[in-house]
Amino acid sequence: MSDETAFTSTGTAEPTGTASQVGPLEGASPQLQGRMGVVEVAFTVLAFAAPLASVVGVIPLVIGSAGPGAPLAFVAATLVLLVFSVGYTTMGRQLPNPGAFYAYITAGLGRAVGLAASLLAVLGYFMIGVGVSLFFGIVANGMVVNSFGGPSSPWWSYSLALVVVAGIFGYFRIDVSAKVLSAAMVLEIVVVLIFDLAVAVRGGPQGRPLTPFAFHSFRSGAVGVAMLFAVITFIGFEATAIFREETREPRRTIPRATYLAVLSMGVFYIVVTWLLVVAYGTAHATQVATTDPPGMFSDAMGRFVGTWARDVISVLVVTSVFAGVLSCQNIIARYGYSLGTDRALPSCLGRVHPRHGSPYVSSLVVSALFVVAVLAFTGSDPATAYAWLTGAGGFPILVLMFLTSLAVLVFFHRSRGTADDSTRWHTVVAPALATAALGATLYLALTNFVLLTGGHRGTAVTLQVIVWGVFLAGIVLALVFRSRRPDVYARIGRQPVT
């Protein structure tokens, strides 16, 4: 595109110098800094999904819902998210902005929906982060007491320690967190691969059947719930775009990291789900997943690898959850940074540390909010709160993925011929397929929201009111900016001049 033209937040081209075109903030802090490569970015967002914790806590739910055909739920989820990634990464090349959902939805659907989407993203990731922090308190106390014979302490003391440590890491350069998250990911992957190898070599009661990959293996009536849980285990991969300013060659690094994250997670879940079914046998796996979901993987690990492996899992689940919260801390802090630099939230959130190149003010605010949230749940059952917080937190992210796919379609329809070397597959076909598939998944999430949030209808209704209330509040706030602070409204989801 020529120097005289820039994209506005609606995806149209206007001459430079119009009211819609926004340049850098005067006196703005320097950009975020980092030197992450493809693998580090992929591991940073994969850690958010806490793969080992998902294997222990979520995969049995998928097996219990879909029966022995559970691997197909992950096959379908992988394909849907790969197709989503096509339009997502194409949009990233057009709009080199670390706002991710915030920037892309603004560009396609307008500033009001974009600002609402950004607040919804913060809400979703925050709810997941708080829920996982509560879960950390439970598993950490259990590990200290059961594995090491230590004293029992209040669960919330471990949760508070976690958010403080995550906040310390979040204060520093992203490379520090990336190294910690990468190390945690390697350990998680290794222990699951040991299980995979042991089952693959020994076989289960029925050998190594491939019937779990046959479509008829799906149990009728619960496939939708299985698909929903399968998609939720991938949540976090889409955060690659918010780290673009902290990577080497972001134009190449971000798309590659996104595809690597989805593919590696997909293969990981497909294989371990199949071998977990093999370990119990296709006739018995569903029963175990229904009667004892938390113990399904660890019991199989004990039988096929040894009791030492069960003890290792108890420790690694703790590190997996820690990595998930640290990744969540980094993601929310960068959304705060984007909103701060756009002045949609207090501009101090957009400050960058002069030495560490981190969004340190935003990170400190996130840490403080995590502390307040954990303290607010000290009188509650952490297991129950964890269940509905993580389930409810995944719902806004599904909404945002659906809106992003829709935004990609609208953006490229309005700006024909601006998609550099992209084809209609990138700008029309893949986004349309992703919109349809994610729309179906969103429908499943809505119709099964009570189950997704722990089975209590009153809690589910309250959470739906909160989610849509935050979305509506974002739209209202944008309209207030348009009326009273047009300079701020013009910066919502701002796109740099190209």
XYZ file of C-alpha atoms in Angstrom:
498
model
C 0.000 0.000 0.000
C 1.282 3.490 -0.696
C 2.451 5.892 1.992
C -0.582 8.083 1.335
C -3.078 5.428 2.413
C -3.807 3.676 5.690
C -6.412 1.208 6.871
C -8.968 2.510 9.279
C -10.397 0.341 12.018
C -13.271 -0.643 9.768
C -10.976 -2.140 7.185
C -11.453 0.536 4.511
C -8.687 2.607 2.990
C -8.656 6.347 3.554
C -6.157 9.077 2.704
C -3.548 9.732 5.336
C -4.402 12.689 7.519
C -8.136 12.086 7.845
C -9.787 11.926 11.243
C -9.924 8.154 11.082
C -6.209 7.701 10.638
C -4.291 7.433 13.867
C -0.564 7.553 14.356
C 1.577 6.809 17.356
C 0.787 8.393 20.680
C 2.802 11.457 21.555
C 5.251 10.691 24.314
C 4.276 7.038 24.243
C 6.424 4.471 25.965
C 8.738 2.364 23.816
C 7.355 -0.813 22.327
C 7.434 -4.120 24.130
C 10.714 -5.960 23.681
C 11.700 -9.591 23.331
C 13.504 -12.027 21.072
C 11.225 -15.047 21.143
C 11.319 -17.492 18.264
C 8.646 -19.817 16.884
C 9.088 -22.562 19.490
C 9.200 -20.152 22.443
C 6.007 -18.378 21.342
C 4.267 -21.713 20.733
C 5.321 -23.051 24.137
C 4.285 -19.819 25.862
C 0.706 -20.154 24.616
C 0.640 -23.952 24.896
C 1.453 -23.592 28.572
C -1.797 -21.668 29.000
C -3.667 -24.822 27.988
C -1.777 -26.763 30.714
C -1.657 -29.958 28.588
C -0.925 -32.373 31.426
C -3.702 -30.892 33.539
C -6.004 -31.270 30.517
C -4.984 -34.901 30.119
C -5.744 -35.578 33.774
C -8.866 -33.454 34.127
C -10.532 -32.956 30.738
C -9.780 -35.905 28.455
C -11.699 -38.320 30.738
C -14.717 -35.997 30.370
C -14.418 -36.217 26.584
C -14.200 -40.025 26.772
C -17.155 -40.119 29.135
C -19.197 -38.008 26.700
C -18.174 -39.468 23.336
C -17.324 -43.014 24.362
C -14.398 -44.869 22.797
C -14.632 -42.594 19.750
C -13.286 -39.674 21.823
C -10.113 -39.306 19.678
C -12.348 -38.195 16.804
C -13.541 -35.244 18.905
C -9.954 -34.010 19.031
C -9.457 -34.703 15.329
C -12.475 -32.522 14.564
C -11.367 -29.790 16.990
C -7.883 -29.722 15.453
C -9.268 -29.349 11.931
C -11.662 -26.565 12.960
C -8.926 -24.581 14.710
C -6.450 -25.065 11.866
C -9.021 -23.604 9.483
C -9.645 -20.749 11.935
C -5.892 -20.088 12.043
C -5.797 -19.477 8.279
C -7.882 -16.307 8.456
C -6.485 -15.365 11.860
C -2.861 -15.333 10.716
C -3.748 -13.680 7.387
C -5.394 -10.870 9.336
C -2.254 -10.604 11.457
C -0.126 -9.955 8.381
C -2.472 -7.154 7.306
C -2.767 -5.571 10.745
C 0.607 -5.738 12.553
C -0.949 -4.935 15.914
C -0.467 -6.892 19.176
C -4.147 -6.417 20.058
C -5.121 -9.803 18.521
C -8.908 -10.301 18.988
C -9.233 -6.633 19.935
C -7.524 -5.324 16.801
C -8.957 -7.837 14.334
C -12.577 -7.561 15.447
C -12.292 -3.761 15.458
C -10.956 -3.814 11.891
C -13.787 -6.013 10.635
C -16.801 -5.192 12.769
C -16.134 -1.667 14.008
C -14.740 0.095 17.055
C -17.716 -0.491 19.359
C -17.706 -4.266 18.866
C -13.888 -4.261 18.986
C -13.738 -2.561 22.375
C -16.469 -4.878 23.677
C -14.452 -7.841 22.402
C -11.322 -6.673 24.190
C -13.133 -6.442 27.533
C -14.657 -9.858 26.900
C -11.175 -11.277 26.239
C -9.881 -9.845 29.514
C -12.899 -11.281 31.351
C -12.497 -14.736 29.814
C -8.772 -15.065 30.444
C -9.156 -13.583 33.930
C -11.869 -16.070 34.912
C -9.754 -18.948 33.631
C -6.686 -17.601 35.429
C -8.510 -17.243 38.734
C -10.098 -20.676 38.408
C -6.772 -22.334 37.670
C -5.182 -20.444 40.586
C -7.789 -21.951 42.924
C -7.111 -25.397 41.446
C -3.392 -24.866 42.078
C -4.109 -24.363 45.771
C -5.891 -27.729 45.929
C -3.285 -29.770 44.038
C -0.291 -28.074 45.682
C -1.606 -28.746 49.180
C -2.413 -32.332 48.196
C 1.086 -32.838 46.813
C 2.760 -31.474 49.956
C 0.627 -33.634 52.264
C 0.321 -36.864 50.270
C 3.596 -37.027 48.360
C 5.976 -35.379 50.802
C 4.269 -35.899 54.167
C 4.241 -32.188 54.889
C 1.721 -30.186 56.920
C -1.681 -29.299 55.542
C -2.100 -25.574 54.887
C -5.054 -23.498 53.703
C -5.418 -23.975 49.944
C -5.575 -20.243 49.380
C -2.069 -19.751 50.806
C -0.688 -21.742 47.876
C -2.906 -19.857 45.436
C -1.691 -16.498 46.734
C 1.924 -17.636 46.519
C 1.305 -18.672 42.927
C -0.119 -15.339 41.772
C 2.701 -13.455 43.498
C 5.385 -15.564 41.797
C 3.599 -15.292 38.432
C 3.448 -11.532 38.951
C 7.202 -11.380 39.553
C 7.876 -13.240 36.305
C 5.369 -11.029 34.480
C 7.250 -7.912 35.584
C 10.385 -8.935 33.712
C 11.177 -9.372 30.018
C 8.959 -11.969 28.298
C 11.989 -14.124 27.473
C 12.284 -15.040 31.176
C 8.714 -16.344 31.299
C 9.198 -18.078 27.946
C 12.145 -20.091 29.267
C 10.211 -21.164 32.375
C 7.134 -22.071 30.352
C 9.204 -23.980 27.781
C 10.891 -26.023 30.528
C 7.539 -26.863 32.108
C 6.112 -27.849 28.722
C 9.024 -30.180 27.966
C 8.561 -32.000 31.281
C 4.811 -32.394 30.694
C 5.299 -33.699 27.181
C 7.992 -36.149 28.250
C 5.890 -37.771 30.977
C 2.904 -38.183 28.642
C 5.148 -39.591 25.900
C 6.437 -42.172 28.386
C 2.848 -43.248 28.991
C 2.119 -43.293 25.248
C 5.152 -45.443 24.538
C 4.370 -47.889 27.371
C 0.793 -48.448 26.214
C 1.769 -48.610 22.537
C 4.387 -51.317 23.289
C 2.328 -53.420 25.708
C -1.139 -52.866 24.290
C -4.340 -52.962 26.277
C -6.885 -55.706 27.015
C -7.900 -55.682 23.351
C -4.487 -54.997 21.909
C -4.186 -51.716 19.994
C -7.578 -51.351 18.275
C -8.147 -48.586 15.732
C -11.909 -48.659 16.214
C -11.767 -45.422 18.282
C -11.098 -43.662 14.970
C -14.204 -45.163 13.337
C -17.108 -42.723 13.186
C -19.571 -45.275 14.560
C -17.558 -45.322 17.798
C -19.041 -41.967 18.784
C -21.714 -42.378 21.406
C -24.966 -40.849 20.163
C -26.370 -37.880 22.062
C -23.202 -36.607 23.779
C -20.946 -35.848 20.830
C -21.687 -32.126 21.104
C -20.530 -31.978 24.699
C -17.376 -33.920 23.799
C -16.600 -31.495 20.959
C -17.131 -28.563 23.280
C -14.687 -29.876 25.875
C -12.207 -30.777 23.119
C -12.194 -27.243 21.692
C -11.816 -25.713 25.145
C -8.600 -27.704 25.762
C -7.000 -25.736 22.902
C -7.842 -22.296 24.310
C -4.692 -20.182 24.539
C -3.203 -20.934 21.120
C -4.864 -17.814 19.706
C -2.767 -15.599 22.012
C 0.281 -15.896 19.734
C -0.635 -12.591 18.053
C -0.373 -10.533 21.240
C 3.353 -11.338 21.489
C 4.223 -10.032 17.999
C 6.236 -7.049 19.333
C 8.320 -9.426 21.465
C 9.382 -11.836 18.724
C 12.021 -12.092 16.041
C 10.552 -11.529 12.561
C 6.917 -11.394 13.751
C 5.520 -11.618 10.209
C 6.903 -15.157 9.977
C 7.128 -16.130 13.634
C 3.475 -15.547 14.611
C 1.806 -17.601 11.831
C 4.290 -20.447 12.252
C 3.882 -20.436 16.028
C 0.083 -20.466 15.663
C 0.057 -23.469 13.325
C 2.703 -25.234 15.422
C 0.650 -24.716 18.585
C -2.567 -26.089 17.050
C -0.920 -29.030 15.281
C 1.266 -30.104 18.184
C -1.606 -29.803 20.653
C -3.921 -31.670 18.303
C -1.533 -34.579 17.741
C -0.728 -34.654 21.464
C -4.396 -34.913 22.495
C -5.412 -37.316 19.720
C -2.644 -39.798 20.523
C -2.964 -39.739 24.310
C -6.789 -40.004 24.120
C -6.548 -43.032 21.828
C -3.942 -44.750 24.025
C -5.921 -43.999 27.195
C -8.890 -45.763 25.601
C -6.550 -48.599 24.561
C -5.190 -48.871 28.121
C -8.648 -49.693 29.510
C -10.142 -51.298 26.418
C -12.916 -49.864 24.290
C -15.561 -51.710 26.318
C -14.358 -50.452 29.712
C -12.864 -46.982 29.068
C -16.191 -45.128 29.068
C -17.215 -46.652 32.394
C -13.937 -45.629 34.059
C -14.153 -42.132 32.591
C -17.666 -41.770 33.982
C -17.087 -43.219 37.465
C -13.553 -41.935 38.237
C -12.479 -39.218 35.774
C -9.798 -37.603 38.011
C -8.033 -40.944 38.576
C -8.291 -42.340 35.048
C -4.945 -41.192 33.669
C -2.891 -41.521 36.862
C -4.196 -45.060 37.496
C -3.324 -46.066 33.932
C 0.109 -44.500 34.347
C 0.655 -46.520 37.515
C -0.310 -49.780 35.801
C 1.673 -49.314 32.606
C 4.719 -47.357 33.822
C 4.961 -47.754 37.607
C 3.983 -46.138 40.887
C 6.905 -43.720 40.596
C 5.232 -42.284 37.515
C 2.051 -41.566 39.454
C 4.095 -39.561 41.963
C 5.800 -37.671 39.153
C 2.404 -36.798 37.682
C 1.240 -35.338 40.994
C 4.222 -32.984 40.915
C 4.004 -32.137 37.219
C 0.296 -31.335 37.424
C 1.306 -28.638 39.911
C 3.981 -27.244 37.562
C 1.547 -27.508 34.645
C -1.019 -25.416 36.479
C 1.664 -22.897 37.473
C 2.709 -22.564 33.831
C -0.927 -22.037 32.846
C -1.387 -19.178 35.314
C 1.920 -17.569 34.307
C 0.886 -17.693 30.659
C -2.513 -16.245 31.572
C -0.795 -13.428 33.477
C 1.227 -12.521 30.398
C -1.795 -12.625 28.063
C -4.035 -10.392 30.205
C -1.199 -7.935 30.843
C -0.730 -7.467 27.104
C -4.414 -6.867 26.521
C -4.206 -4.218 29.225
C -1.165 -2.776 27.474
C -3.017 -2.522 24.138
C -6.046 -0.882 25.762
C -3.773 1.472 27.690
C -1.822 2.613 24.637
C -5.134 3.256 22.891
C -6.341 5.144 26.007
C -9.508 3.072 26.141
C -8.333 2.242 29.671
C -5.979 4.412 31.789
C -2.907 5.211 29.699
C -0.563 4.120 32.504
C -1.372 0.511 31.522
C 0.467 1.157 28.260
C 3.772 1.916 29.970
C 6.722 -0.267 29.072
C 9.566 -0.954 31.491
C 12.665 0.892 30.190
C 14.968 -2.026 30.999
C 12.857 -5.186 30.726
C 10.654 -4.089 27.825
C 7.611 -5.513 29.620
C 4.129 -4.030 30.215
C 5.036 -3.825 33.892
C 2.215 -1.541 35.067
C -0.444 -3.661 33.388
C 1.187 -6.796 34.790
C 1.213 -5.393 38.327
C -2.473 -4.467 38.045
C -3.298 -7.997 36.848
C -1.387 -9.471 39.803
C -3.289 -7.258 42.233
C -6.621 -8.307 40.714
C -5.644 -11.978 40.979
C -4.803 -11.515 44.663
C -8.158 -9.824 45.324
C -10.016 -12.565 43.450
C -8.298 -15.387 45.359
C -9.055 -13.683 48.667
C -12.693 -13.304 47.610
C -12.971 -17.103 47.244
C -11.340 -18.076 50.548
C -14.741 -18.936 52.027
C -15.842 -21.004 49.014
C -15.281 -24.555 47.881
C -12.280 -24.103 45.538
C -13.065 -27.258 43.524
C -16.584 -26.034 42.708
C -15.411 -22.493 41.982
C -12.629 -23.819 39.731
C -15.123 -25.839 37.694
C -17.492 -22.995 36.924
C -14.801 -20.319 36.525
C -12.818 -22.243 33.917
C -15.934 -23.422 32.096
C -17.435 -19.938 32.038
C -14.083 -18.378 31.090
C -13.822 -20.554 28.009
C -17.186 -19.331 26.702
C -16.112 -15.697 26.002
C -13.053 -16.983 24.127
C -15.338 -19.089 21.890
C -17.456 -15.990 21.258
C -14.340 -14.039 20.286
C -13.067 -16.735 17.914
C -16.459 -16.737 16.179
C -16.476 -12.924 15.941
C -12.889 -12.924 14.671
C -13.701 -15.315 11.824
C -16.679 -13.143 10.927
C -14.498 -10.028 11.129
C -11.955 -11.562 8.730
C -14.690 -12.137 6.157
C -16.002 -8.578 6.475
C -12.538 -6.996 6.481
C -11.362 -8.632 3.275
C -14.720 -8.077 1.592
C -14.356 -4.338 2.238
C -10.671 -4.171 1.301
C -10.467 -6.308 -1.824
C -7.019 -6.552 -3.318
C -5.177 -5.549 -0.134
C -4.332 -9.011 1.152
C -0.760 -9.060 -0.291
C -0.050 -12.608 -1.505
C -3.124 -14.201 0.095
C -5.677 -16.196 -1.894
C -9.441 -16.596 -1.624
C -8.751 -19.631 0.558
C -7.112 -17.319 3.092
C -9.610 -14.481 2.919
C -12.963 -16.103 2.084
C -13.203 -19.894 2.099
C -11.304 -20.728 5.311
C -12.837 -17.855 7.340
C -16.328 -18.854 6.138
C -15.776 -22.492 7.135
C -14.370 -21.395 10.506
C -17.328 -19.078 11.105
C -19.782 -21.907 10.462
C -17.891 -24.447 12.585
C -17.291 -22.063 15.487
C -20.902 -20.898 15.291
C -21.992 -24.518 15.767
C -19.550 -24.909 18.681
C -20.852 -21.695 20.238
C -24.398 -23.021 19.951
C -23.301 -26.183 21.752
C -21.687 -24.060 24.460
C -24.885 -22.066 24.970
C -27.167 -25.099 25.074
C -24.828 -26.954 27.436
C -23.730 -23.986 29.527
C -25.219 -25.393 32.725
C -23.127 -28.549 32.327
C -20.089 -26.494 31.320
C -20.251 -24.476 34.547
C -20.804 -27.272 37.039
C -24.466 -28.184 36.683
C -26.109 -25.397 38.726
C -28.639 -23.418 36.684
C -28.576 -20.334 38.919
C -24.782 -20.075 38.595
C -25.014 -20.538 34.823
C -27.602 -17.758 34.456
C -25.531 -15.382 36.598
C -22.413 -16.066 34.545
C -24.253 -15.499 31.270
C -25.496 -12.156 32.596
C -21.914 -11.199 33.530
C -20.487 -12.214 30.139
C -23.057 -10.386 28.033
C -23.140 -7.497 30.501
C -19.411 -6.918 30.000
C -19.844 -7.116 26.221
C -22.684 -4.568 26.320
C -20.665 -2.331 28.659
C -17.848 -2.287 26.103
C -20.224 -1.161 23.357
C -21.684 1.561 25.590
C -18.193 2.741 26.588
C -17.180 2.994 22.928
C -20.292 5.044 22.130
C -19.521 7.356 25.075
C -16.004 7.829 23.699
C -17.430 8.589 20.249
C -19.693 11.263 21.727
C -17.442 12.825 24.359
C -13.853 11.818 23.550
C -13.562 11.342 19.788
C -9.758 11.251 20.005
C -9.955 8.134 22.180
C -12.678 6.619 19.994
C -10.434 7.077 16.936
C -7.682 5.091 18.681
C -9.768 2.024 19.510
C -8.056 -0.926 17.874
C -5.817 1.532 16.038
C -3.835 0.190 13.108
C -0.382 1.508 12.322
C 0.210 3.345 9.060
C 1.731 1.096 6.389
